[in-house]
mmCIF file of C-alpha atoms in Angstrom:
data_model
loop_
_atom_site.group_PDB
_atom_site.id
_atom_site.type_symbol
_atom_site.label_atom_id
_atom_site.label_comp_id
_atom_site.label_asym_id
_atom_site.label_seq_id
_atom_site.Cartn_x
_atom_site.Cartn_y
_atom_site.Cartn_z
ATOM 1 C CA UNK P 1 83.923 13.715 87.886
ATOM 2 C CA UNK P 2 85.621 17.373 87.010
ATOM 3 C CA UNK P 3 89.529 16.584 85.782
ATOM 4 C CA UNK P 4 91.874 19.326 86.136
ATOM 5 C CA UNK P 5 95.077 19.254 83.675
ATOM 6 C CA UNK P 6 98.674 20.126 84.597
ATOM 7 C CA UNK P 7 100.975 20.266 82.313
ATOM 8 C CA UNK P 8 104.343 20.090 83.914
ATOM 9 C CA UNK P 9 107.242 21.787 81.530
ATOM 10 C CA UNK P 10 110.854 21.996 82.055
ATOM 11 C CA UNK P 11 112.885 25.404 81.667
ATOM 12 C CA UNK P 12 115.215 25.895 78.285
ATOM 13 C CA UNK P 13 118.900 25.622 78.686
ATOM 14 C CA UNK P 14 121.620 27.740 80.498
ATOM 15 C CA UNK P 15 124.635 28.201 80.010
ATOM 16 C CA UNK P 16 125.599 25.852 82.992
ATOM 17 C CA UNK P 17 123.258 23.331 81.490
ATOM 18 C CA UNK P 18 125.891 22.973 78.125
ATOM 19 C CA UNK P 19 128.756 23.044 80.746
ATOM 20 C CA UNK P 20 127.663 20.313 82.565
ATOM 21 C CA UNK P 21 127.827 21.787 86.016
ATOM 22 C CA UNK P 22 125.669 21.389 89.129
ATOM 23 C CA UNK P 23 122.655 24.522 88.381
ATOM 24 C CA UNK P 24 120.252 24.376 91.692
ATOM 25 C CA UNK P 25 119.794 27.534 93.223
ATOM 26 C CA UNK P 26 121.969 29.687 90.673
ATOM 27 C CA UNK P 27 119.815 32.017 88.885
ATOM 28 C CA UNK P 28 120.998 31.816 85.316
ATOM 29 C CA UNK P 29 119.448 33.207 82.453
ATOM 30 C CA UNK P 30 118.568 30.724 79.373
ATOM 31 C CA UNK P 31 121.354 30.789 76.907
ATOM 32 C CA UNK P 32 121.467 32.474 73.754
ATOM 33 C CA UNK P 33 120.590 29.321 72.243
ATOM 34 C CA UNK P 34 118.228 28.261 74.671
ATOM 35 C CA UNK P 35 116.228 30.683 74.162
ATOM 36 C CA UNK P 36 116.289 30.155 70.451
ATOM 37 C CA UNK P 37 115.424 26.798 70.742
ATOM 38 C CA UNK P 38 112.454 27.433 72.841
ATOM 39 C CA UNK P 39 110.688 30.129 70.324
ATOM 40 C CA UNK P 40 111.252 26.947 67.730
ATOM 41 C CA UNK P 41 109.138 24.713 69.841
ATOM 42 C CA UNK P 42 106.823 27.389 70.460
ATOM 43 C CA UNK P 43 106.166 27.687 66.602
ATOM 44 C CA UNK P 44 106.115 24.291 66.226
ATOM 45 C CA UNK P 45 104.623 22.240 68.895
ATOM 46 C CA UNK P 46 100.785 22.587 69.963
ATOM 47 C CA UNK P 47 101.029 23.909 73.289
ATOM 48 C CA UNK P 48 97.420 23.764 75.141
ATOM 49 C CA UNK P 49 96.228 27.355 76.088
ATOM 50 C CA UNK P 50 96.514 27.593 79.357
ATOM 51 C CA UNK P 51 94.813 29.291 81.983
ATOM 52 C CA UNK P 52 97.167 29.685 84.643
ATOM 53 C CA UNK P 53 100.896 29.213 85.075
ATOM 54 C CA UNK P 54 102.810 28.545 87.973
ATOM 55 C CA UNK P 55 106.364 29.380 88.298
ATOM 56 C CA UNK P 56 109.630 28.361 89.740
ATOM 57 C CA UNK P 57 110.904 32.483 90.525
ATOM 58 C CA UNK P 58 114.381 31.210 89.272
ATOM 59 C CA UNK P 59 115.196 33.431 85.861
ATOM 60 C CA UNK P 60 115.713 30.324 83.953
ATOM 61 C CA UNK P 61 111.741 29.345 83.992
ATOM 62 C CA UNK P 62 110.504 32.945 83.955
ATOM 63 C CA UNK P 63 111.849 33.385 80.734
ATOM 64 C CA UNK P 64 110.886 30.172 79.186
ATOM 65 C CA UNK P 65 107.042 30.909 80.745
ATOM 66 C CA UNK P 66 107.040 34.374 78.638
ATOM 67 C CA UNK P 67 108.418 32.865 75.414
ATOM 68 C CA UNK P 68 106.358 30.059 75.456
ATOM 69 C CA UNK P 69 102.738 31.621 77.108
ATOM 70 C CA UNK P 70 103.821 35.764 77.013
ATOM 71 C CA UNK P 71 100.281 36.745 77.910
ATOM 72 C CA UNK P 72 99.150 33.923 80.443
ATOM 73 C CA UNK P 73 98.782 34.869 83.833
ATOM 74 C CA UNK P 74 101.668 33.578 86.068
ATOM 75 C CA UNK P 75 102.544 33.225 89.295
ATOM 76 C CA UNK P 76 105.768 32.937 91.369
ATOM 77 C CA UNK P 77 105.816 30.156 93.705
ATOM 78 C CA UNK P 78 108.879 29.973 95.865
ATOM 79 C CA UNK P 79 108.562 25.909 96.607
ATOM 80 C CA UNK P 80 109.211 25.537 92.383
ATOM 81 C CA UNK P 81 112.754 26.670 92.463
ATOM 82 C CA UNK P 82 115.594 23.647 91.919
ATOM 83 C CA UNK P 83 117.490 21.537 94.700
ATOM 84 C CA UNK P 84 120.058 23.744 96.321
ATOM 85 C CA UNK P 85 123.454 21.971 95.394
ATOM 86 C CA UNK P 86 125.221 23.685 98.435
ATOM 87 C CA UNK P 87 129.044 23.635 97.662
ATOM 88 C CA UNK P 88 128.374 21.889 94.760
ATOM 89 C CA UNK P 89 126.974 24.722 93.079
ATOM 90 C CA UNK P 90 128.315 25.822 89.705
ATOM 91 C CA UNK P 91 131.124 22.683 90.007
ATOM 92 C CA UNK P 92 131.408 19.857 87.092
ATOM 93 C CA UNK P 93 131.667 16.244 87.839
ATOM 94 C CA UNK P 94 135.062 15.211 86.025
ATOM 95 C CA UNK P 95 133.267 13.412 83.005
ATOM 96 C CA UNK P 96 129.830 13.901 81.503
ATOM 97 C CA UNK P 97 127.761 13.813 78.310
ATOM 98 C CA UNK P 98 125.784 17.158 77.080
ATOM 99 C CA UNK P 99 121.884 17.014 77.145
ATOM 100 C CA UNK P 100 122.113 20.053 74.885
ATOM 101 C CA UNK P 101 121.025 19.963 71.285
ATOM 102 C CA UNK P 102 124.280 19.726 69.208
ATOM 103 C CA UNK P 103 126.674 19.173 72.340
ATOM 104 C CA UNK P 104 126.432 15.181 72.851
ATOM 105 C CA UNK P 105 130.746 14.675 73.349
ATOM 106 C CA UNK P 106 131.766 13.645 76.591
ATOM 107 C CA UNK P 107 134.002 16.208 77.708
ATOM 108 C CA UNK P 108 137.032 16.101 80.664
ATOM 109 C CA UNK P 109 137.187 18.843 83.383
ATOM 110 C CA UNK P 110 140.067 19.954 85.044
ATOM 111 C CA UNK P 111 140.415 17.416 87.956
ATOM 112 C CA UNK P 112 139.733 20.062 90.926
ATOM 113 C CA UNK P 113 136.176 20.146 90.613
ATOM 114 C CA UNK P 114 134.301 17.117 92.232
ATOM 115 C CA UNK P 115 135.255 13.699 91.620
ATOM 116 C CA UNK P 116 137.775 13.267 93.986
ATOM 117 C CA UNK P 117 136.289 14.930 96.867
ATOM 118 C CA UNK P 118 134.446 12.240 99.510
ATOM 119 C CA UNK P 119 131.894 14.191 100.212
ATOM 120 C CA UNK P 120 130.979 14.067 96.915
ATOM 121 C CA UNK P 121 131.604 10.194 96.713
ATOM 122 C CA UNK P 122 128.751 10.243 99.264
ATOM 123 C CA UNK P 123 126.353 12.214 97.801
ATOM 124 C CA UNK P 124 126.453 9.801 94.938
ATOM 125 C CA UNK P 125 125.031 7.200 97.018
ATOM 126 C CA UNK P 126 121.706 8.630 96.850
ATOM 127 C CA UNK P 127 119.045 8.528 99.620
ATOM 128 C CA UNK P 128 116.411 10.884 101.295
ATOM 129 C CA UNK P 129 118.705 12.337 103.937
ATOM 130 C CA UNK P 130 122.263 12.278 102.122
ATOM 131 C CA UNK P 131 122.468 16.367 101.324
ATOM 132 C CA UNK P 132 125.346 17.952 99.678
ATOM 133 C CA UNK P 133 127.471 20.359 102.367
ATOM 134 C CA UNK P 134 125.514 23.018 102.780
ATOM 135 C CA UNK P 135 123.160 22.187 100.501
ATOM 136 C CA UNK P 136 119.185 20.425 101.005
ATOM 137 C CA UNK P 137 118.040 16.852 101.256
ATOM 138 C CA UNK P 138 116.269 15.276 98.773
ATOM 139 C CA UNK P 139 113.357 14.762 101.252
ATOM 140 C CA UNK P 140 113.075 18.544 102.077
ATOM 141 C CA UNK P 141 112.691 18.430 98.315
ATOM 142 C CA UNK P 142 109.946 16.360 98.139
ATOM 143 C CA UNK P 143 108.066 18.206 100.985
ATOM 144 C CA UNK P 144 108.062 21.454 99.414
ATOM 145 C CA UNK P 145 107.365 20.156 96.269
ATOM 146 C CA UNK P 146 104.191 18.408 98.283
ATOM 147 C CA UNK P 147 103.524 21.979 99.518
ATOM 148 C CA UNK P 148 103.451 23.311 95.982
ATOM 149 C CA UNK P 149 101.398 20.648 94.645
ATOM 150 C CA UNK P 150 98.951 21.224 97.739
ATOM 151 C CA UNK P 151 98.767 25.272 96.327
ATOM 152 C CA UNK P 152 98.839 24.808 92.792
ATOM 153 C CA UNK P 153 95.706 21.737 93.048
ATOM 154 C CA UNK P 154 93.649 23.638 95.631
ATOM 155 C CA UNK P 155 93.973 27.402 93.552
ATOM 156 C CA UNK P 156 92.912 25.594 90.562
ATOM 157 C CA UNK P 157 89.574 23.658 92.597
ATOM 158 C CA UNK P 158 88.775 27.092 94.417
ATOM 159 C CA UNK P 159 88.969 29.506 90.891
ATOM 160 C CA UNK P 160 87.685 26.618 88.715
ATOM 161 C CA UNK P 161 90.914 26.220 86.281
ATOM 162 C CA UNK P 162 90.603 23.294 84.374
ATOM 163 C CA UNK P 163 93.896 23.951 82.778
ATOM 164 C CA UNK P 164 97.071 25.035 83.953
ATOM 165 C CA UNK P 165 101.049 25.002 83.613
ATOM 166 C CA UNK P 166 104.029 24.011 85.974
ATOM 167 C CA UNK P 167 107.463 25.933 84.425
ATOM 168 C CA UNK P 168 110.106 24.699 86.738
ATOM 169 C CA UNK P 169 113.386 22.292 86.593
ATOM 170 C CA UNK P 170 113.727 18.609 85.949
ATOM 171 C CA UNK P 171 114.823 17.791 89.490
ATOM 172 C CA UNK P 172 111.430 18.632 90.820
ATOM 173 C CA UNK P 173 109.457 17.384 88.060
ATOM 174 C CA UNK P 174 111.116 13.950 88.119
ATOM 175 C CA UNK P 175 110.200 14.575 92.220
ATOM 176 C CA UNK P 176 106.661 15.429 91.712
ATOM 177 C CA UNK P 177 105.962 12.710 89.372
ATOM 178 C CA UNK P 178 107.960 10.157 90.826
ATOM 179 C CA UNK P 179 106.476 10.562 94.296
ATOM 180 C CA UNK P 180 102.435 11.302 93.895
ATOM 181 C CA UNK P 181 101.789 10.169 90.429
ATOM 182 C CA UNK P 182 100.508 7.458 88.885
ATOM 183 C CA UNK P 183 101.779 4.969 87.644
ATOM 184 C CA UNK P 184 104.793 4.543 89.832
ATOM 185 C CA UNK P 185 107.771 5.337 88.305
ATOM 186 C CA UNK P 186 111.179 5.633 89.304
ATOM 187 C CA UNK P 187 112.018 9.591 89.017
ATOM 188 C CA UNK P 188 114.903 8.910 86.300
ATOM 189 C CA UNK P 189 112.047 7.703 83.990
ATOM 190 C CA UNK P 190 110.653 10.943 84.280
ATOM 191 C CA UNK P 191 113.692 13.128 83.298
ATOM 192 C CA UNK P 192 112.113 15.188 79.872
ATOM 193 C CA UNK P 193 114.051 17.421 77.333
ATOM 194 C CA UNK P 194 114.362 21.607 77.785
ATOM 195 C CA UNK P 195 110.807 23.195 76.847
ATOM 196 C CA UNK P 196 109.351 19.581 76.809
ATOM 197 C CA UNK P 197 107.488 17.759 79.833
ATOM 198 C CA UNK P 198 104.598 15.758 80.908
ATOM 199 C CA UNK P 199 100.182 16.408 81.094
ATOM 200 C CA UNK P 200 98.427 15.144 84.428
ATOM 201 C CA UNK P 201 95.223 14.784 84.971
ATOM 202 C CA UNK P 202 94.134 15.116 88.646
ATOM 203 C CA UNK P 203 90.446 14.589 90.736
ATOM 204 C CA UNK P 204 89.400 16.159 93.627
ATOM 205 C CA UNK P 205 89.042 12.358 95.182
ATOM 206 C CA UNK P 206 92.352 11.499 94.023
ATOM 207 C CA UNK P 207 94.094 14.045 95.317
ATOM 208 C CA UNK P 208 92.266 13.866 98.263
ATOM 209 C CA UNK P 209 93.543 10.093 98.575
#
């Protein structure tokens, strides 16, 4: 049975990433630092060679593709890009912990941004259909992330890749995996580190199941 190999990888850190603030649709570039700490895990790590790379067009995961595979062959694919926060975008909660190397101290934000506004109180409750204002549903979410898996599997069975790359955001990573992979998970087990990620192997039969 011919295996095909994705290797899902998360985009290197922005500067909204260190802030803490909501980063969907917002195309940052990677930090300074970000950047840096990508071309370290380039050097050291033992990336596969891959064949193929698809993209989220965000700036973000374009520049972590050409640091970490600069002469792969990529491609753009619209469905990739992060949740759209809505008017959430670019706001802080009121409290949070940095996921940044070297910025782990829970911070306080000045107390206009988010945690006192009830729509925000809702989104917090979670569900498939609870969107932020003006922003998209987790469920749309999942269906164009569905629609990119659909692409990216059927290119790679119709040009024979065996091996290819996902460089997109942790929100639709945790999504993908979460949702069609095996074994079930729930999609906070699947959050990964900037530059870092997770290899799947997929079948024709499984895919088709």
């Amino acid at each position: 049975m011919k295996g095909y190999r994705i290797t899902f990888i998360r985009h290197g850190f922005t500067q909204g990433n260190v802030d803490g603030k909501y980063i969907g649709t917002t195309d940052l570039p990677l930090a300074k630092e970000g950047a840096e700490q990508l071309y370290d895990i380039a050097e050291k790590a033992d990336y596969p060679s891959f064949q193929k790379i698809y993209i989220s067009p965000l700036k973000r995961c374009l520049q972590t593709a050409y640091i970490l595979a600069p002469n792969c062959y990529m491609v753009e694919m619209p469905q990739l890009r992060e949740m759209d926060f809505g008017e959430f975008e670019g706001k802080t909660p009121d409290e949070y912990a940095h996921d940044c190397p070297g910025h782990f101290v829970k911070q306080q934000f000045l107390p206009d941004e988010l945690k006192d506004r009830e729509d925000y109180k809702k989104f917090l409750e979670g569900g498939l259909d609870n969107p932020p204002p003006g922003g998209e549903s987790v469920r749309e979410v999942v269906g164009r992330c569905y629609d990119a898996l659909s692409v990216i599997i059927g290119d790679m069975m119709e040009e024979g890749l065996t091996n290819c790359a996902v460089i997109t955001h942790s929100g639709i990573i945790m999504n993908i995996l979460a949702c069609f992979g095996l074994p079930k998970r729930r999609a906070i087990e699947y959050a990964c580190g900037f530059g870092e990620g997770f290899e799947v192997m997929v079948s024709a039969s499984m895919w088709q199941r």
